[in-house]
Tab-separated table of C-alpha atoms and ligand atoms in Angstrom:
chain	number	residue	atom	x	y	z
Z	1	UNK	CA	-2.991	13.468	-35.456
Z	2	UNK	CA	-6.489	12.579	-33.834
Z	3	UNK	CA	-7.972	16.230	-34.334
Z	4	UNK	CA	-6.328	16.749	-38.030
Z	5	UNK	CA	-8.175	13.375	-38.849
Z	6	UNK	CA	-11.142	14.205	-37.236
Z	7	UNK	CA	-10.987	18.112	-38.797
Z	8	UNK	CA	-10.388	16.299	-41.937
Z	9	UNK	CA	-12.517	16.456	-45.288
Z	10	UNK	CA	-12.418	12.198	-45.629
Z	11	UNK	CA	-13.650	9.374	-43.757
Z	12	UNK	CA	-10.621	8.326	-41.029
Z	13	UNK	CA	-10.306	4.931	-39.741
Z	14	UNK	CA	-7.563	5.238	-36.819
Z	15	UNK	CA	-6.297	2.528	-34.883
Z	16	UNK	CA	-4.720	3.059	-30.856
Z	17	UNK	CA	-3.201	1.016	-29.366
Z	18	UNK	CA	0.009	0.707	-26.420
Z	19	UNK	CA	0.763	-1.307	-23.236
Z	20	UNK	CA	-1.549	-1.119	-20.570
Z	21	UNK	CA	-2.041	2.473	-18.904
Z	22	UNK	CA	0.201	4.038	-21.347
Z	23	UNK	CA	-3.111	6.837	-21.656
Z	24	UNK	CA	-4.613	5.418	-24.455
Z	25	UNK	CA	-8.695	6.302	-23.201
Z	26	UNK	CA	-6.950	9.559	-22.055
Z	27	UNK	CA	-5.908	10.465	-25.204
Z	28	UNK	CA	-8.856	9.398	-27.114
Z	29	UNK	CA	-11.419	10.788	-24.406
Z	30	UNK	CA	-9.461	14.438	-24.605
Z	31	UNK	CA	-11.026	14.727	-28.754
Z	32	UNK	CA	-14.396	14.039	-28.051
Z	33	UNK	CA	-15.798	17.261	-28.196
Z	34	UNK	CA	-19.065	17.858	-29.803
Z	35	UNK	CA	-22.623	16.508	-29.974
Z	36	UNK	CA	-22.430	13.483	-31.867
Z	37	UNK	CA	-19.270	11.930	-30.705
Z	38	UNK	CA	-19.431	8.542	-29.341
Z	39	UNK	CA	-17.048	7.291	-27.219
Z	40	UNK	CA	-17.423	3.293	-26.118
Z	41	UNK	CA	-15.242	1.105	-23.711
Z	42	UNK	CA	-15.842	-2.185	-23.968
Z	43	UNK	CA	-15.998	-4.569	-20.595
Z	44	UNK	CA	-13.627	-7.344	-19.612
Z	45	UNK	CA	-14.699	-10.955	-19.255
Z	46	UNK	CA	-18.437	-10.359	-19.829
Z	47	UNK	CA	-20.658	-12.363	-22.060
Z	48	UNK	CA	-21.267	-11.147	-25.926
Z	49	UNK	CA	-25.037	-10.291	-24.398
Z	50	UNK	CA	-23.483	-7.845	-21.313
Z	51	UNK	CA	-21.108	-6.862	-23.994
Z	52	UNK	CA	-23.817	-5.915	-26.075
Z	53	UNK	CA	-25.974	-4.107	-23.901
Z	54	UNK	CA	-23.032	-2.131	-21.669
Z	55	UNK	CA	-22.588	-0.408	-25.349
Z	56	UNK	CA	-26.316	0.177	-25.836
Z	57	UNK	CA	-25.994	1.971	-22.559
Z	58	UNK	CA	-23.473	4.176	-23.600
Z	59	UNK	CA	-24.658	4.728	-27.007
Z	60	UNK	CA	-28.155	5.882	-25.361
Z	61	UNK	CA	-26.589	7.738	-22.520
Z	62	UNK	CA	-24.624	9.440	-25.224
Z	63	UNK	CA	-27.170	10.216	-27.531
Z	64	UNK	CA	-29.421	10.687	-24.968
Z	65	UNK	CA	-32.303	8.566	-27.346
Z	66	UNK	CA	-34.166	5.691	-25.137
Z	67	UNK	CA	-32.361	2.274	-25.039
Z	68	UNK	CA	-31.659	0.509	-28.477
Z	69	UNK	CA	-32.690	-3.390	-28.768
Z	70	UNK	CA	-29.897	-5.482	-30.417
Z	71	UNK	CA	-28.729	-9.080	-29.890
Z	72	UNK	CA	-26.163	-9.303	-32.037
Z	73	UNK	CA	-23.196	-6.922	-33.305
Z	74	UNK	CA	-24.983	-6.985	-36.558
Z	75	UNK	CA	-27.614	-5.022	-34.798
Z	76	UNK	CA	-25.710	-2.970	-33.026
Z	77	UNK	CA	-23.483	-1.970	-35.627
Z	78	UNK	CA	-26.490	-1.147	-37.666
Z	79	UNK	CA	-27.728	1.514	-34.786
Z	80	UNK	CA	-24.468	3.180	-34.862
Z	81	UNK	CA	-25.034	3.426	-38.734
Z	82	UNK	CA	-28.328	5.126	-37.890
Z	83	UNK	CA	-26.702	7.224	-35.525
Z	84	UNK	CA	-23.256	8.647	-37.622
Z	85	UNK	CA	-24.885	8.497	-41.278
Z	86	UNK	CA	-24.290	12.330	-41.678
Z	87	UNK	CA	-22.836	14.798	-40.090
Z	88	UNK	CA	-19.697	15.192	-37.987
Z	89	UNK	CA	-19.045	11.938	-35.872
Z	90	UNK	CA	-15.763	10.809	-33.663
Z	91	UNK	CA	-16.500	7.193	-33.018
Z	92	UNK	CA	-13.900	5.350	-30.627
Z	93	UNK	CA	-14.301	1.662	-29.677
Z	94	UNK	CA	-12.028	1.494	-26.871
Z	95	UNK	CA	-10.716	-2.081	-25.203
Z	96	UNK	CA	-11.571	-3.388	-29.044
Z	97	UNK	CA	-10.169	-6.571	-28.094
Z	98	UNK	CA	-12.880	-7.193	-25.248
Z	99	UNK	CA	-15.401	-6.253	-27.290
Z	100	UNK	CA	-14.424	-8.587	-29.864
Z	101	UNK	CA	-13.602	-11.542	-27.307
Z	102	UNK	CA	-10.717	-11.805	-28.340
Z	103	UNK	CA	-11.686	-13.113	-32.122
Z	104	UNK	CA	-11.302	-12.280	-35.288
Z	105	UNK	CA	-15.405	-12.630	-36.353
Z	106	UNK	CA	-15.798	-8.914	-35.225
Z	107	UNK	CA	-13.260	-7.467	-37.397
Z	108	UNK	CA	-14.640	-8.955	-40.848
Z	109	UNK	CA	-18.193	-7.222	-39.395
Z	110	UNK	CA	-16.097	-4.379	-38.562
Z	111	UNK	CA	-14.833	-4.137	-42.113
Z	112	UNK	CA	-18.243	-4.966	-43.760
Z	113	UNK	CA	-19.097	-1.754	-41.844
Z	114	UNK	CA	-16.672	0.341	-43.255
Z	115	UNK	CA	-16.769	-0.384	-46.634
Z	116	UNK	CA	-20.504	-0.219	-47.038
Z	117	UNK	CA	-21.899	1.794	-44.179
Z	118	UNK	CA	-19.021	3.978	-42.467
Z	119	UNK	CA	-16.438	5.162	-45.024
Z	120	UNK	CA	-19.563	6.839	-46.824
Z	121	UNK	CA	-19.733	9.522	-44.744
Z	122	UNK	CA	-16.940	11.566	-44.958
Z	123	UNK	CA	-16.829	13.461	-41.623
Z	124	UNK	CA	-16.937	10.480	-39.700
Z	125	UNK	CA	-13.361	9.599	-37.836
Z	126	UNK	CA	-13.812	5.992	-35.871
Z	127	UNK	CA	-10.943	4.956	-33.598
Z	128	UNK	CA	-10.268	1.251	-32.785
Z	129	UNK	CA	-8.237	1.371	-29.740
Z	130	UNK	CA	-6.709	-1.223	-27.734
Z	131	UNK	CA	-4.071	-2.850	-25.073
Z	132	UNK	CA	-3.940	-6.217	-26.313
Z	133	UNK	CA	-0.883	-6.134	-28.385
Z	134	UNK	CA	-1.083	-9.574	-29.942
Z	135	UNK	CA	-4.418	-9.051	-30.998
Z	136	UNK	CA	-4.169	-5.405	-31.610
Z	137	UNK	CA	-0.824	-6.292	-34.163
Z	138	UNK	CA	-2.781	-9.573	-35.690
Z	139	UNK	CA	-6.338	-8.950	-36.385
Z	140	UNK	CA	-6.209	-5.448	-36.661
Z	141	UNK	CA	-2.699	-3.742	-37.293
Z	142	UNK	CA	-1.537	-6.506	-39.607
Z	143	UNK	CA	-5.285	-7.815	-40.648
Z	144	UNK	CA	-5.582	-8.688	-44.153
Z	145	UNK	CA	-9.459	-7.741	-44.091
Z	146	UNK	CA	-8.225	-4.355	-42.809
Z	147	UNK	CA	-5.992	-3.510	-45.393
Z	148	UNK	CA	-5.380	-0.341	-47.112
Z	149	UNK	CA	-8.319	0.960	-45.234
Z	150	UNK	CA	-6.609	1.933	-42.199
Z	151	UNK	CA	-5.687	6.322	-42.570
Z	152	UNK	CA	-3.555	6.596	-39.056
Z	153	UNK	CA	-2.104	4.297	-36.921
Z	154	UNK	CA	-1.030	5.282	-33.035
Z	155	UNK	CA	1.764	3.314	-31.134
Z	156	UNK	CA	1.149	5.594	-28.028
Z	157	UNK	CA	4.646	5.574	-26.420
Z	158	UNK	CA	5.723	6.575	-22.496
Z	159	UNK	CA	5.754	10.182	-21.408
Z	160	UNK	CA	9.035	11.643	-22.187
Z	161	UNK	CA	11.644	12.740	-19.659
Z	162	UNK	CA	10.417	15.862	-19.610
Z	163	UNK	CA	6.771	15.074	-19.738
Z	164	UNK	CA	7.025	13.156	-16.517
Z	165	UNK	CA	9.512	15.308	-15.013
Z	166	UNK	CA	6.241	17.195	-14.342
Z	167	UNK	CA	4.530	14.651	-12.151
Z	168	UNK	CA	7.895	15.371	-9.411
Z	169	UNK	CA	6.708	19.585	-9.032
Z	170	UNK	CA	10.474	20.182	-8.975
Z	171	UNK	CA	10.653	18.370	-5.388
Z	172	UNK	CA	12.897	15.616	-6.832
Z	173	UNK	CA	16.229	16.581	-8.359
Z	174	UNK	CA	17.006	15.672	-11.425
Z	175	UNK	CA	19.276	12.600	-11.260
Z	176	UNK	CA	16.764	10.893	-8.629
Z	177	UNK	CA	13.700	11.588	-11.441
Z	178	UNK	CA	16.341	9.493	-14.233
Z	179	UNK	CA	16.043	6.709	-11.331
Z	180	UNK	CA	12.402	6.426	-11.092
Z	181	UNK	CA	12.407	6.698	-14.783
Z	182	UNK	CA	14.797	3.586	-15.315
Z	183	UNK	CA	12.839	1.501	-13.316
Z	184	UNK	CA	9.240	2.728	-13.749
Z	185	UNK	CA	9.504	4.050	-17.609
Z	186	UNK	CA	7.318	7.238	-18.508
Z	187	UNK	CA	4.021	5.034	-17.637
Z	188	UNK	CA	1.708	8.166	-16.820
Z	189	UNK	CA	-0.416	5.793	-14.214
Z	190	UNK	CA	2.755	4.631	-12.715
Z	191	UNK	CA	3.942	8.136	-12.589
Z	192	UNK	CA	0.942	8.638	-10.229
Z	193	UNK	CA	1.397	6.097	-7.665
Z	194	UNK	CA	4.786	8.425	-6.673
Z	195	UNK	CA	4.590	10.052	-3.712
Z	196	UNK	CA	6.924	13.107	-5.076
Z	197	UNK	CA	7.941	14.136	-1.600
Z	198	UNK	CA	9.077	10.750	-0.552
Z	199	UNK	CA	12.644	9.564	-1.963
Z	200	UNK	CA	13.283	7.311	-4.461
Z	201	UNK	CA	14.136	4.520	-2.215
Z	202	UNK	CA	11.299	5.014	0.344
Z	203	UNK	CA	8.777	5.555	-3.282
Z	204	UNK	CA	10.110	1.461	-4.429
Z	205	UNK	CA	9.898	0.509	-1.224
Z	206	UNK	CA	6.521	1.719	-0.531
Z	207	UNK	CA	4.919	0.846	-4.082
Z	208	UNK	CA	6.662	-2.642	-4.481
Z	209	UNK	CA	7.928	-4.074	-1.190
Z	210	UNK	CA	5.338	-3.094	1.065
Z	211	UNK	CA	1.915	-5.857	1.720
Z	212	UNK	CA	-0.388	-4.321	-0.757
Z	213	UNK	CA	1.831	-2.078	-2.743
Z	214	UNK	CA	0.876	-0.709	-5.957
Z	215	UNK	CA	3.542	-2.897	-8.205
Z	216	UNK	CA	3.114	-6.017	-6.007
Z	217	UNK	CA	0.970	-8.044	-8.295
Z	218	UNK	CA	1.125	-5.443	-11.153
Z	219	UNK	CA	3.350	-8.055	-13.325
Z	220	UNK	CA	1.370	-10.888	-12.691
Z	221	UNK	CA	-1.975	-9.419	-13.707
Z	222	UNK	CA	-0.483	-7.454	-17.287
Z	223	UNK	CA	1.398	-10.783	-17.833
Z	224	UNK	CA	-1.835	-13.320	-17.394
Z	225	UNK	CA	-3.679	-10.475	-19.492
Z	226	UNK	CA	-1.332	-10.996	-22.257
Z	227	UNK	CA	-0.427	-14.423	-22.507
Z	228	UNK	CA	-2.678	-17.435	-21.620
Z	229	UNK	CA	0.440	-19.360	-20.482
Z	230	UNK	CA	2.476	-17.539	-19.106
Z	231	UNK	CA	5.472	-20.316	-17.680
Z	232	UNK	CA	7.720	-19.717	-20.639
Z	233	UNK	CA	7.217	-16.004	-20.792
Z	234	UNK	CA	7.956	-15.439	-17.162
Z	235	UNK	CA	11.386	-17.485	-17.748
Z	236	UNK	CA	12.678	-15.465	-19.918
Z	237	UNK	CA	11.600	-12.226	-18.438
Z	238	UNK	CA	13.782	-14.034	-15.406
Z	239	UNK	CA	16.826	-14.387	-17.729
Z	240	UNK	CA	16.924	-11.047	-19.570
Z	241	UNK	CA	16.190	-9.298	-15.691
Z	242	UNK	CA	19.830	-10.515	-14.964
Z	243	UNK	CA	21.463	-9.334	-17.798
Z	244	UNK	CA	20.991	-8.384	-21.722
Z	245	UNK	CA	20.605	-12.176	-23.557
Z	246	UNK	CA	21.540	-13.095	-27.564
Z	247	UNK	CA	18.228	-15.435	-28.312
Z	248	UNK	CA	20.963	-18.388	-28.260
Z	249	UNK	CA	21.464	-17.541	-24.699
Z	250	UNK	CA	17.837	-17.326	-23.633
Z	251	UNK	CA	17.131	-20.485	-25.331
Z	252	UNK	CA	20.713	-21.971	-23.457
Z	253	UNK	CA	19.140	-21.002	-20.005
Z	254	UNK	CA	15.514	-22.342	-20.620
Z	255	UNK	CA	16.439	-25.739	-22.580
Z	256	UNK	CA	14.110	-24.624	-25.497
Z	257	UNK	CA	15.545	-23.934	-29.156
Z	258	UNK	CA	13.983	-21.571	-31.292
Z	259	UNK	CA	12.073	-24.505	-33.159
Z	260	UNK	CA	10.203	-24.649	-29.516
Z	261	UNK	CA	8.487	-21.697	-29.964
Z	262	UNK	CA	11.524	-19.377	-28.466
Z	263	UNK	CA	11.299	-16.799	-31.562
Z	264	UNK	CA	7.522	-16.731	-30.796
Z	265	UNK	CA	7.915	-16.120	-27.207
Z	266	UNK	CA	10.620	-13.725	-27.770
Z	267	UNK	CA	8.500	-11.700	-30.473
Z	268	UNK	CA	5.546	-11.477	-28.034
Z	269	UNK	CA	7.469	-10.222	-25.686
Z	270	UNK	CA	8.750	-7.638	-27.717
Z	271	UNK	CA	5.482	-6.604	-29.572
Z	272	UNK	CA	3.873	-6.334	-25.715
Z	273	UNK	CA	6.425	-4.075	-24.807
Z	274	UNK	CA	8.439	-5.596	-22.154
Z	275	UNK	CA	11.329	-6.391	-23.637
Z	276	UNK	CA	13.576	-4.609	-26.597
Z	277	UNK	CA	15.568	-5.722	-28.828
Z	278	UNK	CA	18.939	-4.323	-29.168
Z	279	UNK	CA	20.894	-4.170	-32.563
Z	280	UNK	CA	24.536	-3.974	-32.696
Z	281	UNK	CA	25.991	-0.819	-34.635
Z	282	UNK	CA	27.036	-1.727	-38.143
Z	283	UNK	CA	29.750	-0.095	-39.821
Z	284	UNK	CA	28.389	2.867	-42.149
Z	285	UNK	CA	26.608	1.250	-45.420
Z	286	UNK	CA	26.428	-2.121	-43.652
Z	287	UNK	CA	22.903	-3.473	-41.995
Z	288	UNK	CA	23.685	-4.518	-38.037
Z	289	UNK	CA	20.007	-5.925	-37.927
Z	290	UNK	CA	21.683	-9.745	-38.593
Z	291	UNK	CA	19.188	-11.994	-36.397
Z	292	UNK	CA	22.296	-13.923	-34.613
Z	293	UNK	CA	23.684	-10.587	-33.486
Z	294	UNK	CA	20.503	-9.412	-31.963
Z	295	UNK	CA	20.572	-8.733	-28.052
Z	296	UNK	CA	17.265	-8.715	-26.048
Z	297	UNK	CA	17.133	-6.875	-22.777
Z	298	UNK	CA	14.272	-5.654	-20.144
Z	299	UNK	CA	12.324	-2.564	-21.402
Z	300	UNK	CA	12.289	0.674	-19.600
Z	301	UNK	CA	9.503	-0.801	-17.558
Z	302	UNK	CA	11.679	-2.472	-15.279
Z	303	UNK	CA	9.912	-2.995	-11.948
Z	304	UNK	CA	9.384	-6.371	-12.975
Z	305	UNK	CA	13.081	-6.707	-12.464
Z	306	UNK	CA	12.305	-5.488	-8.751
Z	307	UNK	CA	9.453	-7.274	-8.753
Z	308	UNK	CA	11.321	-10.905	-9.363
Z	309	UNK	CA	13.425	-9.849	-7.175
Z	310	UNK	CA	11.104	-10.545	-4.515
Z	311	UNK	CA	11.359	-14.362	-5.071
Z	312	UNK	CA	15.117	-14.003	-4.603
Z	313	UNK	CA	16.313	-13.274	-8.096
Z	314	UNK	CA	18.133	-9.642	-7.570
Z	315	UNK	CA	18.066	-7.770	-10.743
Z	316	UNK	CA	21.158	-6.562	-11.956
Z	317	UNK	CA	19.094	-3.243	-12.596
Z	318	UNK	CA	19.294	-3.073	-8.920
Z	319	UNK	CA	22.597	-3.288	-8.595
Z	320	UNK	CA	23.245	-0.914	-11.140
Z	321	UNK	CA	21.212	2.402	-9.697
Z	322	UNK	CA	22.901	1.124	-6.196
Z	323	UNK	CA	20.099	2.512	-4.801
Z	324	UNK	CA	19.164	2.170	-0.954
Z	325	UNK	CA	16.248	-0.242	-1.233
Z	326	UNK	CA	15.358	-2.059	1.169
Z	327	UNK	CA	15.188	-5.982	0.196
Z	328	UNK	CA	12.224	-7.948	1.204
Z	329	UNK	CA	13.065	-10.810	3.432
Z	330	UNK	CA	12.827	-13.899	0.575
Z	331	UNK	CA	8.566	-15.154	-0.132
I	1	ATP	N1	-0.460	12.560	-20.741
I	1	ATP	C1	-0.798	12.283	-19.475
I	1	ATP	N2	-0.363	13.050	-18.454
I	1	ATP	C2	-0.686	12.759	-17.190
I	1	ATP	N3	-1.430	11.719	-16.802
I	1	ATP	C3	-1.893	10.918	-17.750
I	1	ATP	C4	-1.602	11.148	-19.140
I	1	ATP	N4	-2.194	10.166	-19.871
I	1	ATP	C5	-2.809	9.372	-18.969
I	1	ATP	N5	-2.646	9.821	-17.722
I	1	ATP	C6	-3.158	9.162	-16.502
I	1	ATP	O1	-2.680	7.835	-16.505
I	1	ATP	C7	-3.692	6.925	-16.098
I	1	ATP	C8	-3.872	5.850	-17.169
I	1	ATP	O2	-4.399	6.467	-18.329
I	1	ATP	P1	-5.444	5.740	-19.288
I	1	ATP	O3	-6.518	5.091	-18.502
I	1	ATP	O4	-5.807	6.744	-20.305
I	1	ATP	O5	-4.505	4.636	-19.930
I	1	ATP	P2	-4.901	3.412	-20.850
I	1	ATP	O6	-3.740	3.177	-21.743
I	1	ATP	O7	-6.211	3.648	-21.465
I	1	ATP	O8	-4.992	2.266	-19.752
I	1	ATP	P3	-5.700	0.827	-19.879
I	1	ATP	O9	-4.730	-0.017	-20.606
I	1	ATP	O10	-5.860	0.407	-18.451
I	1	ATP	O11	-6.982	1.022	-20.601
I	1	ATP	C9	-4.943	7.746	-15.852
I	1	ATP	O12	-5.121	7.869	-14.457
I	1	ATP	C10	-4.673	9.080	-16.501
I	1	ATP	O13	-5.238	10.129	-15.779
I	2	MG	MG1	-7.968	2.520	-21.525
C-alpha cells in the first residue's frame, strides 16, 4: 500500500498507526528509498524547543543542507515546504503524537499544510504514524479537520502464524510455537526476546519471572503510556485476565456502572488493543452485534495475564495451556 501510494500519480496523505512495537518505524523506514525522502521520529517527553530542533537535525542530516533556524512548527513546517515543493518526496512523521504533545494545535497546522502547501505537489506521499491509539483514533483517524483528506489508512496488525513461525528456525515444534503465540501474540519485538532453543516454559520463565526479565515491567510502562490514570484500567484488565466478562459483569466486579465512565474505559481498552470484544453469532439475516450481548476478553497479547499473575492473581490463560511454568513466590 505504502509503495503504490508513494509510486502514485497524486498527492498521498497516509496515516500508521498500531500498539507499541507492532513494526510500525520498520515498516515505514523499509520505503524510504531515494534522495529526497525524509523520514522523522519525534522524541518523548521533550520540550516543543528540543522537539523542534531534534527534527531540524534530522531534516539537515537528511538533506545534508546546514542546520535550519525555526522556533515554532510554523517555521518548521515551512522548511519542509521548501524542501518537498517538487519532485518525488516520502515524508513520514513518526511518534506524531510526541511531536504534537499530545494536542490537537498541531493537527489544524498540519492540515493548513496540506491544503495549501503539501497536497500541491503531486508526488509527494507524507505518512503520519503513531502508537498512541487514543490520540492516533481522535485527532487524527477520526479528526474532523482531517477529513476527506486522508488517501490510506494502516492498522498495522501482529505477524501472522506463519510470519512468526519464522523467528523459531524450525527448532520449536509446532504446537509449542501456538503457545508462545497465545500468550505473546505475533508482536515482532516480543518475538525477539525468545530464546528459540529454550522451551516454552523456560522462554516465560526467563522473560517474565526472572529479576529483570524482558515482560517484567513491560505492562506497566505501555499501560502509563496510554492512560494517565491508569487504576480503573488495570481493574478491569484484572477481571477480563480471569475469564471473558459481559460489560455488566466488569462493571459488577469494579462497583462502577457504565454512567461512571465503564463504556469509556472499556472502549479505550479496546481501541489500544488489549482487549477484544467478542460478538455472539446471530442467526443468518439477524445482527449479533446487540451491545448487552457483547463479551470482552484479554487480547492475544496476554502476558499481562502472566504478568498479574505475579501479584497472586493466576490467569486462567495459565491454566488453560497447563504449561510447566514456574510460579513466582507471591511480591
Ligand atoms: N516484519 C517484521 N519481521 C521481523 N521483525 C520485525 C518486523 N517488524 C518489526 N520487527 C522488529 O520488531 C521490533 C519493533 O519494531 P518497530 O520499532 O518497527 O516497531 P514500532 O511499532 O515502531 O515500535 P514503537 O511503538 O516502539 O515505536 C524491531 O526490533 C524490529 O526489528
Ligand atoms: Mg516506532
Amino acid at each position: 500500500m505504502i509503495k503504490d501510494a508513494i509510486a502514485s500519480k497524486r498527492a498521498e496523505f497516509g496515516i500508521v498507526y498500531g500498539r507499541r512495537s507492532i513494526g510500525k518505524s520498520s515498516l515505514l523506514m523499509k520505503a524510504v528509498s531515494r534522495k529526497g525522502d525524509l523520514y522523522f521520529e519525534a522524541l518523548q517527553n521533550v520540550s516543543l524547543k528540543k522537539q523542534i530542533d531534534h527534527f531540524l537535525y534530522q531534516l539537515a542530516e537528511q538533506t545534508k543542507t546546514p542546520r535550519s533556524v525555526a522556533g515554532n512548527w510554523r517555521e518548521v513546517f515551512d522548511i519542509v515546504t521548501y524542501h518537498t515543493k517538487t519532485n518525488r518526496h516520502y515524508v513520514v512523521f513518526d511518534e506524531f503524537p510526541w511531536m504534537a504533545s499530545g494536542r490537537s494545535e498541531l493537527v489544524s497546522l498540519l492540515k493548513y499544510y496540506w491544503d495549501n502547501h503539501w497536497k500541491k505537489n503531486p508526488d509527494l506521499t507524507l505518512v503520519i504514524c503513531g502508537s498512541i491509539a487514543s490520540f492516533m483514533l481522535k485527532h487524527i483517524v477520526h479528526s474532523k479537520a482531517l477529513h476527506n483528506r486522508k488517501t490510506f489508512e494502516i492498522k498495522l496488525p501482529p505477524l501472522t502464524a506463519s510470519e512468526a513461525k519464522l523467528f523459531f528456525k524450525n527448532l520449536r515444534s509446532d504446537f509449542e510455537i501456538a503457545r508462545f503465540l497465545m500468550v505473546f501474540g505475533g508482536i515482532p519485538k516480543y518475538m525477539e526476546q525468545i530464546d528459540p532453543r529454550l522451551s516454552f516454559s523456560d522462554n516465560v520463565d526467563r522473560l517474565c519471572f526472572q529479576k529483570n526479565g524482558f515482560f517484567v515491567n513491560e505492562f506497566e510502562t505501555i499501560f502509563k503510556e496510554q492512560f494517565k490514570v491508569v487504576k480503573n484500567y488495570e481493574s478491569i484488565v484484572k477481571v477480563l485476565s480471569q475469564k471473558n466478562c459481559s460489560k455488566e459483569e466488569i462493571g459488577k466486579h469494579l462497583k462502577i456502572s457504565s454512567g461512571g465512565g465503564l463504556t469509556s474505559y472499556i472502549n479505550n481498552l479496546e481501541q489500544a488493543d488489549f482487549i477484544k470484544v467478542f460478538t455472539p453469532k446471530a442467526p443468518f439475516g439477524a445482527s449479533g452485534k446487540k451491545q448487552k450481548n457483547l463479551f470482552y476478553g484479554m487480547n492475544g497479547y496476554n502476558f499481562i495475564s502472566i504478568i498479574l499473575s505475579r501479584t497472586g492473581i493466576l490467569s486462567n490463560l495459565i491454566l488453560s495451556l497447563g504449561c510447566l511454568i514456574k510460579l513466582p513466590d507471591k511480591a
